[in-house]
Each structure stands twice: as C-alpha cells, then as structure tokens.
XYZ file of C-alpha atoms in Angstrom:
774
model
C 151.702 170.412 74.393
C 151.257 167.558 76.816
C 148.053 165.481 76.532
C 146.192 164.465 79.695
C 144.184 161.323 78.773
C 143.494 160.299 82.319
C 141.572 163.464 83.217
C 139.606 163.254 79.970
C 138.561 159.611 80.670
C 137.509 160.594 84.151
C 135.423 163.388 82.798
C 133.796 161.065 80.278
C 132.959 158.486 82.945
C 131.458 161.163 85.178
C 129.317 162.372 82.327
C 128.100 158.846 81.548
C 127.190 158.278 85.187
C 125.234 161.488 85.245
C 123.358 160.565 82.078
C 122.564 157.055 83.476
C 121.273 158.588 86.719
C 119.077 161.021 84.851
C 117.680 158.195 82.641
C 117.029 155.968 85.613
C 115.314 158.827 87.399
C 113.091 159.549 84.402
C 112.053 155.832 84.117
C 111.360 155.675 87.824
C 109.280 158.827 87.687
C 107.302 157.522 84.732
C 106.632 154.178 86.504
C 105.542 156.083 89.578
C 103.177 158.116 87.418
C 101.654 154.879 85.822
C 98.212 153.860 87.055
C 98.196 151.131 89.712
C 96.329 148.687 87.455
C 99.176 148.717 84.940
C 101.605 147.548 87.578
C 99.187 144.822 88.626
C 98.765 143.633 85.035
C 102.506 143.401 84.506
C 102.958 141.522 87.771
C 100.160 139.103 86.944
C 101.548 138.589 83.452
C 104.926 137.698 84.876
C 103.330 135.280 87.344
C 101.158 133.760 84.620
C 104.148 133.292 82.352
C 106.076 131.636 85.180
C 103.118 129.334 85.906
C 102.836 128.393 82.234
C 106.533 127.566 82.207
C 105.979 125.418 85.315
C 103.088 123.541 83.665
C 105.180 123.104 80.558
C 107.932 121.462 82.595
C 105.398 119.195 84.326
C 103.993 118.061 80.998
C 107.314 117.397 79.317
C 108.839 115.596 82.316
C 105.802 113.330 82.695
C 105.096 112.788 79.014
C 108.649 112.158 77.911
C 109.595 109.970 80.848
C 107.841 106.876 82.166
C 104.205 107.744 81.648
C 102.540 104.994 83.634
C 103.259 102.896 86.686
C 102.576 99.373 85.456
C 101.628 96.811 88.114
C 103.226 93.395 88.240
C 100.997 90.702 86.747
C 100.983 87.399 88.614
C 100.187 84.052 86.996
C 99.463 80.574 88.333
C 101.223 77.515 86.979
C 100.488 76.632 83.357
C 98.691 73.320 82.904
C 100.975 70.913 81.063
C 99.265 68.381 78.813
C 100.923 65.102 77.879
C 99.752 61.510 77.365
C 99.403 59.740 80.686
C 98.984 62.801 82.897
C 96.444 62.257 85.669
C 93.593 64.520 84.580
C 89.879 63.831 84.187
C 87.589 65.393 81.547
C 85.712 67.323 84.243
C 88.958 68.684 85.695
C 90.093 69.786 82.239
C 86.717 71.397 81.587
C 87.069 73.323 84.848
C 90.552 74.447 83.802
C 89.180 75.780 80.506
C 86.440 77.660 82.348
C 89.020 79.064 84.764
C 91.012 80.347 81.793
C 87.915 81.940 80.286
C 87.753 79.646 77.267
C 84.334 79.816 75.594
C 82.292 76.909 74.315
C 81.704 76.947 70.577
C 80.009 74.407 68.317
C 82.917 74.803 65.900
C 85.923 76.535 67.472
C 87.442 79.022 65.040
C 89.508 81.362 67.182
C 91.891 81.104 70.135
C 90.171 80.700 73.473
C 87.296 78.534 72.213
C 86.587 74.832 72.628
C 84.090 72.073 71.882
C 83.487 68.930 73.900
C 81.979 65.559 73.132
C 82.001 63.304 76.174
C 85.683 62.514 76.877
C 87.005 64.303 73.778
C 87.897 67.987 73.493
C 88.712 70.088 70.455
C 90.124 73.507 71.269
C 92.220 76.337 69.919
C 94.725 77.458 72.529
C 95.984 80.991 72.977
C 99.594 81.803 72.222
C 101.651 82.846 75.237
C 105.170 84.099 75.851
C 106.730 82.048 78.631
C 110.126 82.677 80.197
C 111.795 79.940 78.147
C 109.890 80.015 74.852
C 106.754 81.189 73.128
C 103.938 78.681 73.097
C 102.083 79.072 69.788
C 98.338 78.854 69.348
C 97.453 75.247 68.531
C 94.399 73.353 67.380
C 94.354 70.487 69.860
C 92.404 67.252 69.706
C 92.467 65.682 73.192
C 91.023 62.376 74.339
C 90.697 61.202 77.964
C 90.213 57.706 79.370
C 90.205 56.277 82.912
C 91.015 59.606 84.548
C 94.062 60.274 82.375
C 94.900 62.057 79.152
C 95.133 59.278 76.588
C 96.004 61.071 73.343
C 97.149 64.574 72.340
C 97.163 65.688 68.707
C 97.794 68.903 66.808
C 94.767 68.780 64.503
C 96.079 71.410 62.095
C 99.267 69.417 61.473
C 97.673 65.981 61.964
C 100.507 65.167 64.340
C 100.790 63.471 67.715
C 102.234 65.721 70.431
C 104.268 64.744 73.466
C 103.655 68.014 75.325
C 101.570 71.188 75.118
C 101.301 74.040 77.615
C 98.094 75.936 78.216
C 98.339 79.671 78.847
C 98.543 80.258 82.620
C 95.605 81.809 84.473
C 96.231 85.301 85.808
C 95.632 85.270 89.565
C 96.329 88.857 90.531
C 98.627 91.824 90.439
C 100.830 93.953 92.652
C 99.462 97.443 92.204
C 100.585 101.000 92.919
C 98.704 102.944 95.581
C 95.986 104.082 93.158
C 95.359 100.470 92.016
C 95.411 101.308 88.303
C 95.974 98.504 85.829
C 96.579 98.649 82.088
C 98.092 96.804 79.141
C 100.056 99.247 77.005
C 99.317 99.242 73.269
C 100.803 101.056 70.303
C 98.537 102.921 67.887
C 99.773 100.860 64.950
C 98.573 97.655 66.655
C 94.998 98.839 67.211
C 92.049 98.500 64.808
C 91.724 101.679 62.670
C 87.998 101.653 63.392
C 88.678 102.205 67.089
C 90.454 105.520 66.550
C 87.910 106.593 63.924
C 84.964 105.789 66.202
C 86.604 107.584 69.118
C 87.137 110.762 67.080
C 83.627 110.704 65.590
C 81.998 110.447 69.008
C 84.344 112.401 71.268
C 86.226 114.944 69.129
C 85.427 115.322 65.419
C 87.930 118.151 64.926
C 90.759 116.339 66.666
C 93.163 116.561 63.742
C 92.492 120.258 63.090
C 92.260 121.983 66.481
C 95.180 123.117 68.649
C 94.056 121.410 71.852
C 90.913 123.487 72.368
C 87.919 123.540 70.049
C 85.953 126.805 70.401
C 83.154 125.501 68.192
C 82.732 122.377 70.296
C 82.760 124.445 73.473
C 80.093 126.770 72.064
C 78.024 123.814 70.867
C 78.217 122.121 74.284
C 77.264 125.392 75.990
C 74.249 125.716 73.708
C 73.202 122.131 74.414
C 73.450 122.729 78.155
C 71.434 125.943 77.918
C 68.697 124.551 75.668
C 68.647 121.015 77.068
C 68.474 119.581 73.542
C 70.804 116.646 74.336
C 73.463 115.154 72.098
C 76.589 113.061 72.010
C 79.258 115.744 71.662
C 80.917 117.307 74.679
C 82.922 120.485 74.907
C 86.250 118.911 75.835
C 88.654 117.729 73.168
C 90.425 114.389 73.416
C 93.542 116.337 74.383
C 91.678 118.001 77.253
C 90.280 114.646 78.393
C 93.786 113.176 78.353
C 95.130 116.104 80.370
C 92.330 115.766 82.921
C 92.862 112.017 83.352
C 96.647 112.091 83.194
C 97.530 115.213 85.185
C 94.474 116.552 87.009
C 91.681 115.492 89.325
C 87.993 115.206 88.481
C 87.138 118.186 90.688
C 84.804 120.643 88.922
C 86.215 124.121 89.271
C 87.259 127.055 87.115
C 90.848 126.610 88.290
C 90.920 122.998 87.074
C 89.340 123.950 83.730
C 91.888 126.744 83.267
C 94.761 124.361 83.967
C 93.212 121.843 81.594
C 93.037 124.401 78.778
C 96.627 125.624 79.236
C 98.048 122.127 79.475
C 96.088 120.985 76.429
C 97.617 123.812 74.383
C 101.084 122.971 75.656
C 100.614 119.272 74.945
C 99.583 120.000 71.367
C 102.568 122.379 71.016
C 105.108 119.708 71.896
C 103.618 116.451 70.551
C 101.944 115.318 67.361
C 98.371 114.088 67.160
C 99.162 110.378 66.970
C 101.302 110.534 70.105
C 98.422 112.185 71.948
C 95.907 109.666 70.577
C 98.094 106.717 71.591
C 98.442 108.135 75.105
C 94.659 108.509 75.276
C 94.222 104.859 74.219
C 96.342 103.771 77.176
C 94.972 106.202 79.774
C 91.182 106.215 79.294
C 89.272 104.832 82.316
C 86.878 101.993 81.466
C 85.639 100.481 84.709
C 86.505 98.551 87.886
C 87.395 94.980 88.758
C 87.002 95.041 92.523
C 89.520 97.635 93.693
C 91.458 97.393 90.426
C 90.849 100.272 87.999
C 90.667 99.231 84.335
C 92.582 101.770 82.245
C 93.187 101.773 78.508
C 91.649 99.932 75.604
C 94.319 97.205 75.773
C 93.261 95.904 79.191
C 89.557 96.646 78.628
C 89.599 94.481 75.501
C 91.015 91.590 77.519
C 88.758 92.199 80.485
C 85.431 92.587 78.694
C 85.958 90.453 75.577
C 88.848 88.134 76.484
C 90.767 89.007 73.323
C 93.684 91.224 72.298
C 92.768 94.674 71.045
C 93.758 93.963 67.439
C 90.989 91.352 67.175
C 88.104 93.585 68.255
C 85.114 93.481 65.898
C 83.024 96.491 64.853
C 80.305 95.944 67.525
C 83.008 95.488 70.187
C 84.788 98.661 69.075
C 81.492 100.519 69.454
C 81.033 99.093 72.976
C 84.494 100.316 74.003
C 83.817 103.838 72.740
C 80.313 103.864 74.195
C 81.627 103.189 77.718
C 83.994 106.178 77.758
C 81.284 108.682 78.689
C 80.443 106.793 81.906
C 81.818 103.290 82.709
C 79.582 103.092 85.766
C 76.437 104.435 84.102
C 76.958 102.203 81.070
C 78.248 99.216 83.032
C 77.881 96.096 80.822
C 76.811 93.847 83.706
C 74.625 96.179 85.759
C 73.128 98.271 82.950
C 73.382 96.285 79.712
C 70.289 97.994 78.267
C 71.826 101.439 78.585
C 75.079 100.275 77.062
C 73.323 98.563 74.160
C 71.384 101.728 73.353
C 74.503 103.883 73.440
C 76.531 101.379 71.421
C 73.909 101.532 68.696
C 74.066 105.324 68.833
C 77.825 105.145 68.304
C 77.300 102.891 65.289
C 74.773 105.351 63.840
C 77.228 108.228 64.231
C 79.959 106.218 62.539
C 77.628 105.600 59.608
C 76.521 109.245 59.441
C 80.146 110.408 59.281
C 81.041 107.884 56.584
C 83.367 105.778 58.754
C 81.286 102.674 58.020
C 78.476 101.871 55.611
C 74.889 102.009 56.762
C 74.541 98.281 56.077
C 77.520 97.588 58.418
C 75.884 99.628 61.157
C 72.558 97.799 60.764
C 74.302 94.408 60.879
C 76.388 95.338 63.937
C 73.318 96.622 65.792
C 71.772 93.163 65.516
C 74.564 91.571 67.566
C 74.593 91.195 71.345
C 77.029 93.161 73.518
C 79.349 90.164 73.549
C 80.974 90.910 76.904
C 82.050 87.969 79.074
C 79.227 87.281 81.497
C 80.907 84.896 83.957
C 84.314 86.102 85.009
C 86.041 83.210 86.763
C 88.393 85.218 88.977
C 88.898 88.825 89.864
C 92.171 90.505 90.702
C 93.936 88.919 93.676
C 91.508 86.037 94.226
C 94.025 84.193 96.398
C 95.142 86.724 99.027
C 97.055 84.328 101.299
C 99.142 82.953 98.456
C 99.652 86.423 96.978
C 100.931 87.531 100.382
C 103.595 84.816 100.261
C 104.518 85.780 96.674
C 104.924 89.407 97.646
C 107.103 88.602 100.661
C 109.379 86.357 98.631
C 109.648 88.972 95.873
C 110.658 91.652 98.375
C 113.833 89.701 99.055
C 115.013 90.641 95.543
C 112.955 93.658 94.411
C 112.086 97.104 95.667
C 108.418 97.921 96.251
C 108.652 100.562 93.516
C 109.804 97.931 91.009
C 106.935 95.624 91.910
C 104.289 98.313 91.464
C 105.575 100.216 88.447
C 107.730 98.117 86.122
C 105.056 95.781 84.735
C 106.872 92.608 85.812
C 105.350 89.264 84.839
C 105.578 86.825 87.722
C 105.016 83.104 87.228
C 104.116 81.287 90.421
C 103.626 77.730 91.627
C 99.923 78.032 92.525
C 97.800 75.173 91.184
C 94.267 76.612 90.891
C 92.621 73.176 90.875
C 94.353 72.272 94.158
C 93.479 75.682 95.589
C 89.789 75.286 94.732
C 89.770 71.829 96.354
C 91.320 73.256 99.536
C 88.790 76.086 99.656
C 85.774 73.826 99.140
C 86.958 71.299 101.730
C 87.711 73.867 104.420
C 84.462 75.699 103.785
C 82.430 72.522 104.316
C 84.409 70.746 107.042
C 85.198 73.754 109.228
C 81.559 74.809 109.135
C 80.502 71.305 110.215
C 83.091 71.115 113.015
C 82.180 74.616 114.166
C 78.538 73.614 114.444
C 79.370 70.347 116.243
C 81.406 72.129 118.912
C 79.100 75.125 119.279
C 81.832 77.636 118.504
C 79.510 80.200 116.876
C 81.600 80.635 113.709
C 84.760 81.281 115.738
C 86.690 78.253 114.473
C 89.499 79.359 112.187
C 91.721 77.444 109.803
C 95.045 77.647 107.994
C 96.118 75.264 105.242
C 99.190 74.912 103.041
C 99.713 72.281 100.323
C 103.112 71.659 98.733
C 104.604 69.290 96.198
C 106.668 66.611 97.937
C 109.090 66.444 95.006
C 110.186 70.066 94.617
C 108.907 72.154 97.540
C 106.563 74.273 95.425
C 103.615 75.770 97.299
C 100.545 74.627 95.365
C 97.773 76.094 97.509
C 97.335 78.197 100.620
C 94.442 79.333 102.759
C 94.943 81.817 105.581
C 91.316 82.056 106.740
C 88.251 79.843 106.812
C 86.682 82.209 104.281
C 88.252 81.820 100.818
C 89.265 85.152 99.349
C 89.451 86.941 102.705
C 92.413 89.319 102.615
C 92.895 89.878 106.331
C 95.196 88.151 108.820
C 97.217 85.462 107.035
C 97.422 82.634 109.546
C 99.685 80.468 107.382
C 102.444 83.068 107.539
C 101.731 84.993 110.729
C 99.877 82.796 113.237
C 102.510 81.700 115.756
C 100.893 78.763 117.544
C 102.129 75.986 119.875
C 102.643 72.919 117.686
C 102.157 70.144 120.208
C 103.055 66.648 119.051
C 103.972 67.767 115.526
C 107.474 68.192 116.933
C 107.794 64.566 118.030
C 109.014 63.125 114.701
C 112.127 65.316 115.024
C 112.867 63.818 118.456
C 112.438 60.240 117.245
C 114.483 60.999 114.130
C 117.305 62.186 116.380
C 117.257 58.781 118.071
C 116.960 56.815 114.812
C 120.034 58.564 113.427
C 121.962 56.898 116.243
C 121.440 53.514 114.590
C 123.826 51.714 116.916
C 121.761 52.752 119.932
C 118.195 52.940 118.684
C 115.859 51.336 116.200
C 112.064 51.287 116.040
C 111.946 48.351 118.466
C 114.170 49.893 121.143
C 112.345 49.995 124.463
C 111.530 53.320 126.131
C 110.054 53.736 129.593
C 106.667 55.451 129.475
C 106.584 56.012 133.227
C 105.656 59.145 135.160
C 108.362 61.775 135.407
C 108.793 65.041 137.304
C 111.425 67.559 136.316
C 112.668 70.550 138.271
C 113.342 73.926 136.725
C 115.084 77.010 138.100
C 113.339 78.601 141.051
C 112.108 75.285 142.381
C 109.304 74.988 139.799
C 108.448 71.396 138.877
C 106.915 70.026 135.682
C 105.044 66.728 135.547
C 103.792 65.928 132.025
C 100.894 63.521 131.461
C 99.812 61.259 128.624
C 96.599 62.204 126.837
C 94.838 59.149 128.294
C 96.200 59.865 131.793
C 97.906 56.458 131.909
C 101.525 55.328 131.861
C 102.292 52.301 129.694
C 105.547 50.946 131.067
C 108.253 49.976 128.636
C 107.130 50.378 125.033
C 108.984 50.048 121.742
C 110.079 53.300 120.206
C 107.709 53.029 117.228
C 104.679 52.505 119.492
C 105.552 55.558 121.584
C 105.483 57.644 118.394
C 102.428 55.934 116.873
C 100.363 56.531 120.011
C 102.036 59.886 120.767
C 103.022 58.982 124.330
C 104.214 62.111 126.119
C 106.034 60.419 129.000
C 108.117 58.190 126.742
C 108.910 61.149 124.481
C 110.127 63.323 127.354
C 112.331 60.541 128.718
C 113.783 59.889 125.261
C 114.356 63.595 124.637
C 116.148 64.083 127.962
C 118.522 61.240 127.064
C 119.223 62.629 123.604
C 119.799 66.191 124.832
C 118.361 69.524 123.735
C 121.313 70.418 121.538
C 120.977 67.257 119.440
C 117.233 67.809 118.973
C 117.746 71.481 118.102
C 120.290 70.440 115.482
C 117.786 68.027 113.968
C 115.101 70.705 113.809
C 117.481 73.122 112.094
C 118.455 70.476 109.540
C 114.775 69.856 108.864
C 114.298 73.559 108.085
C 113.263 75.270 111.333
C 115.402 78.408 111.479
C 114.342 79.652 114.914
C 116.325 79.111 118.071
C 114.812 76.314 120.146
C 114.383 77.001 123.877
C 116.255 74.400 125.987
C 113.519 73.491 128.423
C 111.700 70.169 128.816
C 108.241 71.329 127.698
C 109.768 72.002 124.273
C 109.861 68.209 123.840
C 106.054 68.202 123.776
C 105.799 71.070 121.303
C 105.619 74.035 123.663
C 107.182 76.253 121.017
C 105.278 78.489 118.623
C 105.629 78.056 114.872
C 103.579 79.096 111.852
C 101.915 76.560 109.562
C 104.428 77.482 106.849
C 107.338 76.709 109.185
C 105.785 73.341 109.981
C 105.367 72.754 106.244
C 109.078 73.419 105.757
C 109.970 70.880 108.445
C 107.697 68.161 107.066
C 108.784 68.929 103.504
C 112.240 67.606 104.393
C 110.690 64.461 105.846
C 108.432 63.933 102.820
C 111.299 64.399 100.342
C 113.540 61.744 101.865
C 115.815 64.030 103.854
C 116.418 66.627 101.133
C 115.789 70.126 102.456
C 114.222 72.328 99.793
C 113.196 75.878 100.721
C 109.490 76.255 100.026
C 108.936 78.568 97.080
C 105.954 80.271 95.504
C 107.742 81.798 92.489
C 109.154 80.075 89.419
C 110.206 82.896 87.102
C 110.106 86.681 86.704
C 110.018 88.472 83.349
C 110.104 92.110 82.318
C 107.101 93.837 80.789
C 108.450 93.227 77.287
C 108.897 89.497 77.838
C 112.591 89.210 78.708
C 113.600 86.748 81.445
C 114.695 88.721 84.492
C 115.337 86.270 87.277
C 114.893 82.576 87.788
C 114.009 80.915 91.067
C 115.610 77.489 90.688
C 115.085 74.641 93.104
C 117.754 74.511 95.826
C 118.157 71.032 97.251
C 120.460 69.970 100.069
C 120.488 66.596 101.748
C 120.537 67.398 105.440
C 119.266 64.083 106.837
C 120.424 60.620 105.830
C 117.857 58.885 103.617
C 118.063 55.643 105.608
C 116.996 57.392 108.809
C 114.111 59.126 106.999
C 112.922 55.791 105.582
C 112.880 54.270 109.069
C 110.976 57.223 110.534
C 108.494 57.300 107.633
C 107.573 53.657 108.199
C 106.623 54.538 111.778
C 104.628 57.575 110.561
C 102.778 55.260 108.186
C 101.842 53.107 111.145
C 100.412 56.236 112.796
C 97.902 56.298 109.939
C 97.161 52.581 110.208
C 96.695 52.100 113.945
C 97.710 55.239 115.807
C 96.397 58.762 116.308
C 95.903 59.170 112.549
C 93.826 56.053 111.941
C 90.736 58.194 111.315
C 92.071 58.604 107.775
C 90.690 55.147 106.983
C 87.196 56.627 106.766
C 88.369 58.387 103.613
C 90.936 56.023 102.058
C 91.077 52.272 101.383
C 93.508 50.078 103.302
C 96.000 49.768 100.452
C 96.673 53.539 100.253
C 99.792 54.198 102.308
C 100.082 57.690 103.817
C 102.295 59.143 106.547
C 101.519 61.863 109.053
C 101.344 63.134 112.603
C 98.624 64.689 114.734
C 99.210 67.639 117.040
C 97.129 68.778 120.009
C 97.952 71.533 122.497
C 97.007 72.128 126.129
C 93.286 72.397 126.919
C 92.530 71.465 123.277
C 93.239 74.975 122.004
C 94.966 73.913 118.758
C 94.256 71.030 116.419
C 97.052 70.185 113.944
C 97.744 67.605 111.308
C 100.719 67.251 108.974
C 100.857 64.418 106.470
C 101.866 63.367 102.992
C 101.454 60.859 100.200
C 103.883 60.454 97.332
C 102.768 63.696 95.645
C 101.245 66.138 98.148
C 102.215 67.374 101.609
C 99.411 69.039 103.554
C 99.441 71.031 106.802
C 96.157 71.884 108.541
C 95.669 73.992 111.659
C 92.380 74.660 113.469
C 91.900 77.027 116.380
C 90.496 80.402 117.403
C 92.158 83.784 117.235
C 91.418 84.471 120.902
C 93.087 81.167 121.906
C 89.956 79.652 123.411
C 89.606 75.850 123.730
C 88.026 74.312 120.622
C 87.592 70.830 122.145
C 89.180 69.163 119.136
C 92.257 66.956 119.109
C 94.489 66.708 116.079
C 92.717 63.469 115.189
C 89.149 64.717 115.637
C 89.666 68.081 113.941
C 92.554 68.844 111.603
C 92.887 65.203 110.485
C 89.284 65.211 109.281
C 89.892 68.293 107.141
C 93.201 66.897 105.851
C 91.765 63.487 104.989
C 88.794 64.850 103.074
C 91.054 67.289 101.245
C 93.577 64.624 100.240
C 90.765 62.306 99.156
C 89.459 64.972 96.801
C 92.974 65.642 95.515
C 93.372 61.890 94.906
C 96.750 61.905 96.576
C 98.893 58.949 95.597
C 100.010 56.197 97.926
C 103.562 56.204 99.250
C 105.847 53.801 97.437
C 107.817 51.122 99.307
C 111.092 52.458 100.634
C 113.834 52.389 98.027
C 116.542 53.750 100.315
C 119.746 51.788 99.908
C 120.751 49.951 103.034
C 117.190 49.743 104.397
C 114.911 46.701 104.706
C 111.206 46.644 105.530
C 110.034 43.692 107.631
C 106.732 42.560 109.159
C 107.024 42.698 112.936
C 104.960 40.849 115.529
C 103.876 43.557 118.017
C 103.861 41.085 120.923
C 107.302 39.549 120.647
C 108.871 42.373 118.590
C 110.344 39.721 116.304
C 109.924 39.114 112.595
C 106.374 38.002 111.822
C 105.187 35.420 109.312
C 102.031 34.861 107.272
C 100.277 33.190 110.205
C 100.907 36.092 112.592
C 98.047 38.504 113.203
C 98.293 42.234 113.813
C 101.769 42.486 112.306
C 103.206 45.918 111.456
C 105.579 46.759 108.628
C 108.612 48.656 109.877
C 111.857 49.736 108.251
C 115.329 49.047 109.617
C 118.811 50.043 108.653
C 120.391 46.791 107.536
C 122.100 45.075 110.410
C 119.741 46.499 113.048
C 116.592 44.383 112.462
C 115.603 41.407 114.676
C 117.523 38.233 113.822
C 114.791 35.793 114.873
C 111.274 34.968 113.794
C 108.385 35.392 116.210
C 106.796 32.303 117.865
C 103.736 32.783 115.638
C 106.069 32.397 112.635
C 107.698 29.222 113.977
C 110.629 30.861 115.735
C 114.208 30.303 114.748
C 116.859 32.494 113.226
C 115.906 34.148 109.976
C-alpha cells in the first residue's frame, strides 16, 4: 500500500489553522464581552509601566553619568612673599582681609593671623597650584621701610626665601542656572553632619525604601492640627529627587513623580550613595546670582573652612539652613537661624547623637559665619570678560561651564582696587568740573611692562558694573597716541633721522579723491617753522607730524604699527597720521606694551595656567616674546617720550611725582575734544586711560587735562618705579642745548637728555658749554 504523507501533512496544517482561528475568535469574543473599565485599566497599566521605565532610564542615565555641571573657578595671582619685595604692612593687611583671613590673638588654625605693628604671625592655608602644592605654614613676617625684611617658618625656626599665599578667588564661569558647588565624598565629611541631617530631616532614612508612610502620616497630622514640629513628610531621597530632577512646583503630578523616582533611586543605589549625592546637591543660599549648592561650598562660603573641619555648632547651622536658606539667612535673619540651630542641637541630644552637655556648650557659641565677605562672585566683570574671551580660543563653552576647571589669572587685586578708587574719585571730580551730569565714562587697563600680564582692568566708571566693556569693545579715535609709531618709523632710519633732525611745521593742504581737501591745524592754531624731531613729538605738533608721515609713506608706518602689535589694517589716508583710526584701549595697550618692553612684542595675557577639577595641569599659557623693533630705536624714542613728561603735553604729571622720577608717555586728544587719552609707563607698570562719553559728545578735556590726571594719580598710588637709564647697546644719552641743538654742559640751562644711536649724535659742544668738538 502506498503512503501519502503530503496529503496527511496538509490535512494536519488545515486542522491546526482551524483550531487557531477558533481560539482567536473565542479570545476576541471574550475581550469584546469584557466591561469597558477593564480595557481602560489594562491600557493605563501599560502606559504607567512604560512611564516608570522612562523615569528609570532618566534616573540611571543622570545618576550614573556626570551628575553635576561644575563651573570653572577663577583665581587672581597668588601673592609671593620674599625678603626685599616692595610691600607695606598695610598692603599686606589688606591682602589678608581680601583672602578672608581672620584676626586672632593667638592663631591656631589656617586662615588666621595676628599683627603687632610691622610684624605679622599667621598660619597660611595649603593650596594646590599647577606646579606644586603649597603647604600650610606658620609664618613670622617682619616689614621695614615699605618692604618685607624677614620671612621665617616659625614651626621649623627656619628662614625662608619664598612663600606663596593662597590666591583669592575672583569669580567663576557658570552654567545657565548659575549653580556652584564643591564636590565632597561622604568619607571626607564629619560624621556628625550626616547624623544631624538624618535626625532632623529623615530619622528612618536607613530603614525606608524611599518613602516613609509614617513620616507622611505624621506630617499630615501636623498640618491638620497645626501643632508644629521639625519633621517633614518627605524623605531625604524624595528631597534629592525634587532638587536633582524636578522643579519646586507644588502639584500632585510632581509629588507622584517624586514618589516613583524615589523608589527607583532606592532600588538601584545604596543609602550612602544617595546621602553623598544629597550632600552635594542641597541648596544653601545665594551669593549674588550664584546659587550655593552642597555642604562643601557652603562650608567655605559661610565659615571659610573645608567641610572636614566643621565644628558641632557649625554642623548644626548647616543643617538648620536646609529648611529655608532665605528664611534662615545668617546675615538678614541671624536670630531665626540661631533659634533653629539650637533646636537642631536639642534634637541631636534627644536622639543620643551627642551628649546633653555638648548641646548646652554648643548653644552658648555664636553662629560663627563670616560677617564681612570681601568679594562676591565675579567682582571684576571687565577682567573676567577678557579671561573668558581668551579661554574661548582653546575651550568650548560647555567645558568652561561644566568641567570644574581651575583657572589662574594675572589679576593683581591690590592694583585693581587702586584703579577702581582712583577712577571713582577723579572721574567724578572731572565730571563735576565740566558739567557733564555723570555722563563721563572711563576705561583703564594696567599691564606689567616686563611680561605683558594684564594686572587690572576697568570697563566702566562704576567698579563692578557688568555692562558694556569699553576696554575691549569701545572703538574710539586715538588721536596723538599714534604719533610715537610715526616718529619710531623715522628713528629706525638712523642714517636719515635722529631726534635733532629738523622738520617743517608749516601749514599744509592735501587733496583727496573727488577734489576734497584736508588742511590740518596744530592745537594752538600756530605753525612753528622748522623744529627738531623730538620737539615736534614732545609738543605733539600736527603739521610737522603730517609732513614727516607723508615723507615716510603709509606702508612704512603701517608696518611699524603691525610690528608694535596693532593687527588691524591701517587706512592709507593722511588723517590717519593724526590718529583718525579707531582702536580699543586694549589694542593701544598692546602697542605701548612693545614700546615699554624695549621692542619685544608680547601678546597681552590674562591667564597663567588652567587645571582640571582634580588638580591636574591642563594647559599652560607661557609668555611669547618676539623682538619686532630694534632696541636702539626704542631707546631713542623713549628718551623723547620722557621729555614729553618733563616739558611737553604730559608735564602735568609733575603735580604727582618728584622731578627725579622718570616716566614716559603720550597724550591723545580727538576732534572737538570728544576723547581724552593717555598712555604711559614706568619701569614696572604700563597704564592706558580713556575718557569720553558713549554718545560721542564733546567732554572739553584734552589728554593732558583729563586722562593724564587720572593716570598720574593712579600711578602715584601704585608707587610706579622710575625708568632706568637706557642700557641698550650702541646707544648714548647726552644733554642737549635746545637752542643750538648741540651737546650741553653744566653751565647750560634748559638742557634736555636725549638718546642717540652711536655715531648719530652732535659732534660739537654748544656755545654755552664752551664750543669745540667733543
């Protein structure tokens, strides 16, 4: 008999299909016969499960990844102490106050000091710098005659050659929500802090699963009866979820999310992980627009000490503020905070965390918070603006606002304070004199002549104003500030020009395209005939300068400006020779920096070093120096710029400095007295000052009657050092008789000291010196 397997398989498949259809039909009929609410419940359950899965993903992604965006912390320069450094006792005292050091009769902990006249005893704070860690030291410092005379490590009874103070923090670069924190690990915190937190906020923390039904019921009862109390209904886990993931909006939806996420958080992570996250997330107040988050930063902010050194009363203050940092604000409502702190101490004693005697002793102490905070976040907005712009050349915005970088800058707070005080007083006085109704504005930048570091910056007449930064963004005509570049171009041609070369200061009219003519004038309206080159610069003669510039050519002058550090293209028209180009004060500072440093162009910098959040060096900003102008030519030009300060447009400086202090500089005034400029330097500081109005109205101030006054007073307060005699090889400085333009002698009056490249100076003595070949 022949078997037919194919037909049998077909029959079996047909039967299976029929059975499947009947089963499917029965299930469908049963579902259709279910009540509508059952379908709804199943649908909602599926949606709820999906939402829980979504929340679970949100929690794990956020909690296991980078939990917080850490702002970059920005520091000023550290004060370096060594025997012989120019520093007075009052200046050092101000530095200690700026750093938040506290006076103590007998200093026993870092950040405290004692003073007896010109002697200081202090315990410094340890600090991790980019190159090494500076340990905490017990320093014995003695000052004499405005200098540090001796420096000893008292604990080792040893003389020191150098010690670095911890640098003052001057600001931060924050994410959009302006949160700031210092991350801490649970193992590095005082055990009492966690114990106090749990006693006050969540006594069943280590036993609940994220929600505490008993605490919720107790809080509900308190709310209904109005009996008061310290305990709330939310667990620490719920508080963390609310602060970390949710908003403060009061709604059932938010509370439901909070409960679900708290359960999920407890499911995935152990209690100590949750507690550590809470330590770093809890909100504890404001510093301007900076939000203080976490016990680590709050400990520094309120008590000026690391978290591991908090005392029992200070621990109680921290925990007391959690319930309402604004309501229990230590500065605005110290009474409220004191009462709640004592309540926290009582609870700790009741729960056996501390002894009753410890609570009583702690309640006798004051709050202990720092009363006089020297600076708030971003106290120097103009300088911080420069820092941020320079950082953006190497870092993404996200890195600056989330990676916790530590940025060490060049700002010298003592110089900055001097600039602010001077501008505040002098600009107000000049404003009143000219009847400008508080419209007079100012921009100032101070740099170190030796290394191009920006030491101070002010972008507005009001210190701390964070608006338009005139140092970086105010493009203004510079007037006669450009003239030194023109005269330098001539001096570099030593075979053709020296400081005694004669230039015609006669009227001149130049034609431009379209038949337009330009006839410049001197400030005094006079022409002075043939004058020596140095006198044309000293008195800022416009006619002589234009004639000289036309002979030299625009291309040669543009090349000089570029070598001095001006990166813009220079328009090739005659009015450029009198400063009819617009530059910012910082660009002018770059140009004069090259002059002040002897012809070495050094890009101005505001940043020294950058470190990661964990203290590893990330990027250095070394000094880049390039000699772009011959030192002999700079020495010759500088001698003429010194004469500007002795007898020329800058002679007003003599109201502030004695005759033997040699300074160099140049005034700048623009058409209709709209801008008043001064740029000048000693051997240590270069300063640029601009005065004007934002609407470009006349201020009726020349460079000499306005900006020079501010500059001179500022440099007097900074005690800028006199320029040293030229040491450039191949240069000689000679006294010159201004009448005969020959070498002067002791009997000659009115002589001027000018520098010459050897071989280009006069060969004969003046008649007042007896004549004859020298």
